[in-house]
XYZ file of C-alpha atoms in Angstrom:
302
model
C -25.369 -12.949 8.150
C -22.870 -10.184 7.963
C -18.857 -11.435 6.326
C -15.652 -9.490 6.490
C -15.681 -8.454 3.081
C -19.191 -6.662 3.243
C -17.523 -4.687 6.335
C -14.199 -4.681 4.042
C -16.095 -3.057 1.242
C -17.285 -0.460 4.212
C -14.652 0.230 5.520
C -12.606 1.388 1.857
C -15.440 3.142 0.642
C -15.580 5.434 3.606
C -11.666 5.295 3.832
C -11.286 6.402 0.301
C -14.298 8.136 -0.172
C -15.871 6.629 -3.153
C -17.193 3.512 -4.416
C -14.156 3.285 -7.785
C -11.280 3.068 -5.275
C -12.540 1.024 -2.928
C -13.088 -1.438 -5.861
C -9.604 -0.420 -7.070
C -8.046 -0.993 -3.834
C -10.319 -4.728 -3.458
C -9.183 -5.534 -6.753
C -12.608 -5.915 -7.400
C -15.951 -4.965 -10.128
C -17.616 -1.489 -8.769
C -20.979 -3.837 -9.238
C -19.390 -5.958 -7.024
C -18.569 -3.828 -4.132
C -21.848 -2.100 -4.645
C -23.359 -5.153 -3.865
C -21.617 -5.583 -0.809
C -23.003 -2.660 0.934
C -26.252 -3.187 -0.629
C -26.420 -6.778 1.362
C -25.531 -5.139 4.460
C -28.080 -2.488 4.069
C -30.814 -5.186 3.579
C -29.241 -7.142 6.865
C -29.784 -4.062 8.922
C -32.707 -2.923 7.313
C -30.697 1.271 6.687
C -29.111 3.574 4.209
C -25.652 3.111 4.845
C -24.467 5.588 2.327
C -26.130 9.433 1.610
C -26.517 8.604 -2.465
C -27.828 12.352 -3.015
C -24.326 13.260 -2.566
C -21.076 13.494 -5.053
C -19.041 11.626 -2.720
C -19.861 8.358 -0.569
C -20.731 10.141 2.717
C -22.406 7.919 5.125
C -25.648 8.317 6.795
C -25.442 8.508 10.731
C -26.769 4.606 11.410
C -23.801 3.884 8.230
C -21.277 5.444 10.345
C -21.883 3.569 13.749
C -21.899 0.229 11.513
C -18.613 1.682 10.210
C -17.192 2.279 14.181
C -18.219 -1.448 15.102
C -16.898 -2.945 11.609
C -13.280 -1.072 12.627
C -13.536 -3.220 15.711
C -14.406 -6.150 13.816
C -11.633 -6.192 11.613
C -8.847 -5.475 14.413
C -10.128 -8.449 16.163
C -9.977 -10.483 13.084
C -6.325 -9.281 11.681
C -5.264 -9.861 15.295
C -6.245 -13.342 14.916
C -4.542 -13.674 11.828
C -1.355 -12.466 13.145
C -1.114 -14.293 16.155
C -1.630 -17.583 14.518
C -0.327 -17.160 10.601
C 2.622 -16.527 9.806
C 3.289 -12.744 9.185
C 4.893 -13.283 5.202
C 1.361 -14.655 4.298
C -0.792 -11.735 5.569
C 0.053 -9.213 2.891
C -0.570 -10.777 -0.551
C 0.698 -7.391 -2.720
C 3.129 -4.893 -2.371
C 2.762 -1.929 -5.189
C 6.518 -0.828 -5.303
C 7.164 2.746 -6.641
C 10.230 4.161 -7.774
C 12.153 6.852 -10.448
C 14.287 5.483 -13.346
C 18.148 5.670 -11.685
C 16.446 3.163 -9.052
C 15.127 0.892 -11.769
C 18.330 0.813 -13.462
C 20.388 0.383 -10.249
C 19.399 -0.879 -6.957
C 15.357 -2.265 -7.758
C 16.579 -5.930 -9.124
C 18.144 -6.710 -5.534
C 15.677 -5.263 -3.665
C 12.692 -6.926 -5.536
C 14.658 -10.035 -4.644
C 15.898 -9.109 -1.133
C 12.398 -9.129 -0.565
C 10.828 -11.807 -2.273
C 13.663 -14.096 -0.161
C 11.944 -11.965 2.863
C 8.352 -12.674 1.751
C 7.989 -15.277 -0.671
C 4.097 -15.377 -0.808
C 3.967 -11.329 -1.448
C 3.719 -10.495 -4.815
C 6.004 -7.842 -5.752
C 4.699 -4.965 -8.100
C 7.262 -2.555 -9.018
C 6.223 0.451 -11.025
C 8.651 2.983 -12.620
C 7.210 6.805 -13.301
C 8.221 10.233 -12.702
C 8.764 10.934 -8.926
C 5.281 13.533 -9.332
C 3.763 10.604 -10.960
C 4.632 8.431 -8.052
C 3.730 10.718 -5.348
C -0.180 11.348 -6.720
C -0.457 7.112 -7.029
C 0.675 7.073 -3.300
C -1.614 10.040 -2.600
C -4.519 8.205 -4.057
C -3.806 4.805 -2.805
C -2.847 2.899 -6.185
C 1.302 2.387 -4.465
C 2.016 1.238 -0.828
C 5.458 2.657 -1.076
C 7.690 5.166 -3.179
C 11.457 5.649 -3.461
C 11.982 9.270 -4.676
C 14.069 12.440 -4.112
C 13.424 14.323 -0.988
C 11.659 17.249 -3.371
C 8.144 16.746 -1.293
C 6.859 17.380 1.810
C 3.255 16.016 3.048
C 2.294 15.196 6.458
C 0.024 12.573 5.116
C 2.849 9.983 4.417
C 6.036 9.002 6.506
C 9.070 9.691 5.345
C 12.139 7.513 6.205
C 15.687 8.668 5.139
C 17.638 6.181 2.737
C 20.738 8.187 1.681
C 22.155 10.154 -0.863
C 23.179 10.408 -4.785
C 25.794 12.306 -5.494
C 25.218 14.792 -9.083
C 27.696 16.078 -11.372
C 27.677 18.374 -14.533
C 28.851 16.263 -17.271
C 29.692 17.101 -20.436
C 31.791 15.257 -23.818
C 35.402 16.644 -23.560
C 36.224 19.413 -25.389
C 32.518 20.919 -25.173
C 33.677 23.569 -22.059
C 37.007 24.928 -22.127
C 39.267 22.806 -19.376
C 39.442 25.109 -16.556
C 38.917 24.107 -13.606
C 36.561 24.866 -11.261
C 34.446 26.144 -14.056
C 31.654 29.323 -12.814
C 27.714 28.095 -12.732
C 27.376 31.429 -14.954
C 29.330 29.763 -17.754
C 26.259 27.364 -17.847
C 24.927 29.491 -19.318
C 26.651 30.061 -22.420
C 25.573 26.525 -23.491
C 22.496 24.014 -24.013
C 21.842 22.483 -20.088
C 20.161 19.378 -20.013
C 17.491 19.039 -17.526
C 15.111 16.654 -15.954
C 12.144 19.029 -15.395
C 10.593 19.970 -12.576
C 8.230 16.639 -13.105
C 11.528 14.758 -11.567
C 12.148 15.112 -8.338
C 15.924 15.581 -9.123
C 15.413 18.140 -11.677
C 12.589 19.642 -8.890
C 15.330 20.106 -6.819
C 18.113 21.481 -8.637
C 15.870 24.105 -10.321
C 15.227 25.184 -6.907
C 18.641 25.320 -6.354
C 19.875 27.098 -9.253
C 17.140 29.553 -8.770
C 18.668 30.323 -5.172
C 21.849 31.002 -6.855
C 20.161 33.270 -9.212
C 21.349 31.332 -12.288
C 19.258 31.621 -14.984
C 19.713 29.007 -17.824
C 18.677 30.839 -21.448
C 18.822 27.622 -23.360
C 17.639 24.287 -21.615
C 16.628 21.020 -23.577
C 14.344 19.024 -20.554
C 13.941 15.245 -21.377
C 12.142 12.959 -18.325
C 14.187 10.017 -19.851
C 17.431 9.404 -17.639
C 18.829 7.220 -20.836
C 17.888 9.778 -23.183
C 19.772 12.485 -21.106
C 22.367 10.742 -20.677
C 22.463 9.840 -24.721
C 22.088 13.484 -25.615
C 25.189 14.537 -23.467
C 27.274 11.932 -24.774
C 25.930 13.184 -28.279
C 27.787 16.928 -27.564
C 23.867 18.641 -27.519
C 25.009 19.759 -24.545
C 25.999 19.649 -20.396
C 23.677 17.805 -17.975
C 23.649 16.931 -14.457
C 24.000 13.001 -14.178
C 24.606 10.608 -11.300
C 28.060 10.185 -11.107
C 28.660 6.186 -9.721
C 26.769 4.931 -12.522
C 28.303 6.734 -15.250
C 31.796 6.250 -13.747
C 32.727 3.969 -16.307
C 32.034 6.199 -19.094
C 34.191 9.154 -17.494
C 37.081 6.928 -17.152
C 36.811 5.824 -20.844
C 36.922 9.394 -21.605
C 33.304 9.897 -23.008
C 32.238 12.057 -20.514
C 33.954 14.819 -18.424
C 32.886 15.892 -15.005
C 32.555 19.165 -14.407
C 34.486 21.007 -11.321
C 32.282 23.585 -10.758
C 31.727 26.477 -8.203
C 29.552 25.945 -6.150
C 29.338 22.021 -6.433
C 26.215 20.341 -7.159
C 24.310 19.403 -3.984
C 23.617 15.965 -3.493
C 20.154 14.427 -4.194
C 18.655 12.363 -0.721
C 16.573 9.929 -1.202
C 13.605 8.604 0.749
C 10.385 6.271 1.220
C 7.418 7.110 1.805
C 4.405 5.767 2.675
C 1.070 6.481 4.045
C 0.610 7.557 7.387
C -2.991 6.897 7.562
C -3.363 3.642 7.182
C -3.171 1.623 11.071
C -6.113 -0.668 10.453
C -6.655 -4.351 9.648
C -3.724 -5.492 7.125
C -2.550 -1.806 6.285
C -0.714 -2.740 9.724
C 1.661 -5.686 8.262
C 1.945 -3.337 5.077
C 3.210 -0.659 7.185
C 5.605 -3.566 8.363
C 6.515 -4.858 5.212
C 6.932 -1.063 4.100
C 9.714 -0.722 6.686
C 12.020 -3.884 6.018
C 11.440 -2.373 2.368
C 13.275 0.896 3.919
C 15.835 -1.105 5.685
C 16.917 -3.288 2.014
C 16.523 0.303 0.091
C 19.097 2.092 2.727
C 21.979 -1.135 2.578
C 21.416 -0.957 -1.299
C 21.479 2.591 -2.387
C 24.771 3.041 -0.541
C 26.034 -0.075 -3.018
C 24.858 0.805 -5.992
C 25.271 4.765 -6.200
């Protein structure tokens, strides 16, 4: 007899296209999953899967079991979310996001959403926004919080506001006149996230289409330790300017008036676009009310 996880097991493997991250994905032993399509090839009595080749391609009679499995496993999640209740369907949600939303808006959200879902387990992980965006690529993060630096039409992207920037400096650093020239930049050490960050992605962009070139830059992909090294006189950096509000009106830091302004950074989720089957569906769900929480706390925190 044929269960839902041997047609689970199908369905990721051909979804993901190999054998590893379906067993990723399962949270399961590679063994294990093997064995799973190796009991529904002895049920049917076929070669599900074309093992001469690199990737798991299946065989003709793999991909018809594959087309009735799909309808399987609607009919099943259908069940499940007609009669349980919808918190309970989703038992992980792998949370993405950069360091200023770590040290800012992710505590209320993690709990705006654990008081939302209090059977999901919440797994937040904090990288580099290119980090973030190749885990969500390759299916190891539901959802990511990052700078609007990327564009894929593979996930959905859902606007959640914006961050305002300044150049910051210690007093004294830049002579005080205001607005001060983006050439003067020049003239000193700039502090820069890298083009690893999404923010620092999109301001080199932007300096490079107002042909600034920066001789002397010092890149960290540590907000703390940028924000350290400024307030250490090294040299100017552009920094988020609600959180470090406090240390500009103590007089550590100095904002910068400059011409042109820094643009604001926007900020958005994304997740996968691909993913309408089974449970991906209540994901996608959960995913959303993720976006709404993210949009009423960004404009709070920063």
């Amino acid at each position: 007899m044929i269960t839902f996880k041997q047609i689970d097991a199908l369905y990721w493997i051909a979804e993901l296209g190999s054998f590893e991250a379906a067993a990723n994905k399962l949270n399961m032993s590679q063994s294990a999953i093997s064995k799973r399509i190796q009991e529904l090839e002895e049920t049917f009595d076929v070669q599900i899967f074309d093992r001469s080749k690199r990737n798991a391609r299946l065989t003709e009679k793999g991909a018809e079991l594959l087309d009735y499995g799909k309808d399987l496993l609607e009919r099943r999640d259908y069940l499940l979310e007609r009669v349980s209740a919808r918190e309970v369907l989703v038992r992980r949600f792998r949370l993405g996001v950069t360091e200023l939303t770590a040290l800012t808006w992710l505590p209320a959200l993690v709990e705006a959403l654990r008081e939302a879902y209090p059977k999901v387990q919440i797994e937040p992980s904090v990288e580099l926004s290119s980090e973030l965006f190749r885990k969500l690529e390759s299916d190891q993060l539901d959802l990511v919080i990052v700078p609007d630096a990327y564009s894929d039409s593979r996930f959905l992207s859902t606007p959640l506001g914006s961050v305002e920037n300044a150049w910051m400096c210690v007093p004294g650093l830049i002579p005080d006149n205001d607005p001060v020239s983006l050439g003067v930049l020049a003239d000193y050490t700039v502090l820069t996230q890298g083009s690893q960050s999404g923010t620092g992605l999109t301001y080199e962009r932007w300096l490079a289409a107002h042909e600034v070139q920066l001789p002397r830059t010092l890149t960290s992909h540590n907000l703390l330790v940028q924000v350290g090294l400024t307030l250490s006189g090294v040299g100017v950096s552009y920094l988020p300017t609600a959180c470090l509000s406090h240390l500009v009106e103590a007089g550590a830091l100095r904002v910068l008036v400059t011409e042109p302004a820094l643009p604001s950074i926007r900020y958005v989720a994304l997740h996968r676009s691909d993913r309408q089957l089974g449970l991906n569906r209540n994901v996608a769900q959960l995913a959303r009310r993720c976006c709404d929480f993210s949009r009423l706390l960004l404009q709070r925190f920063v």
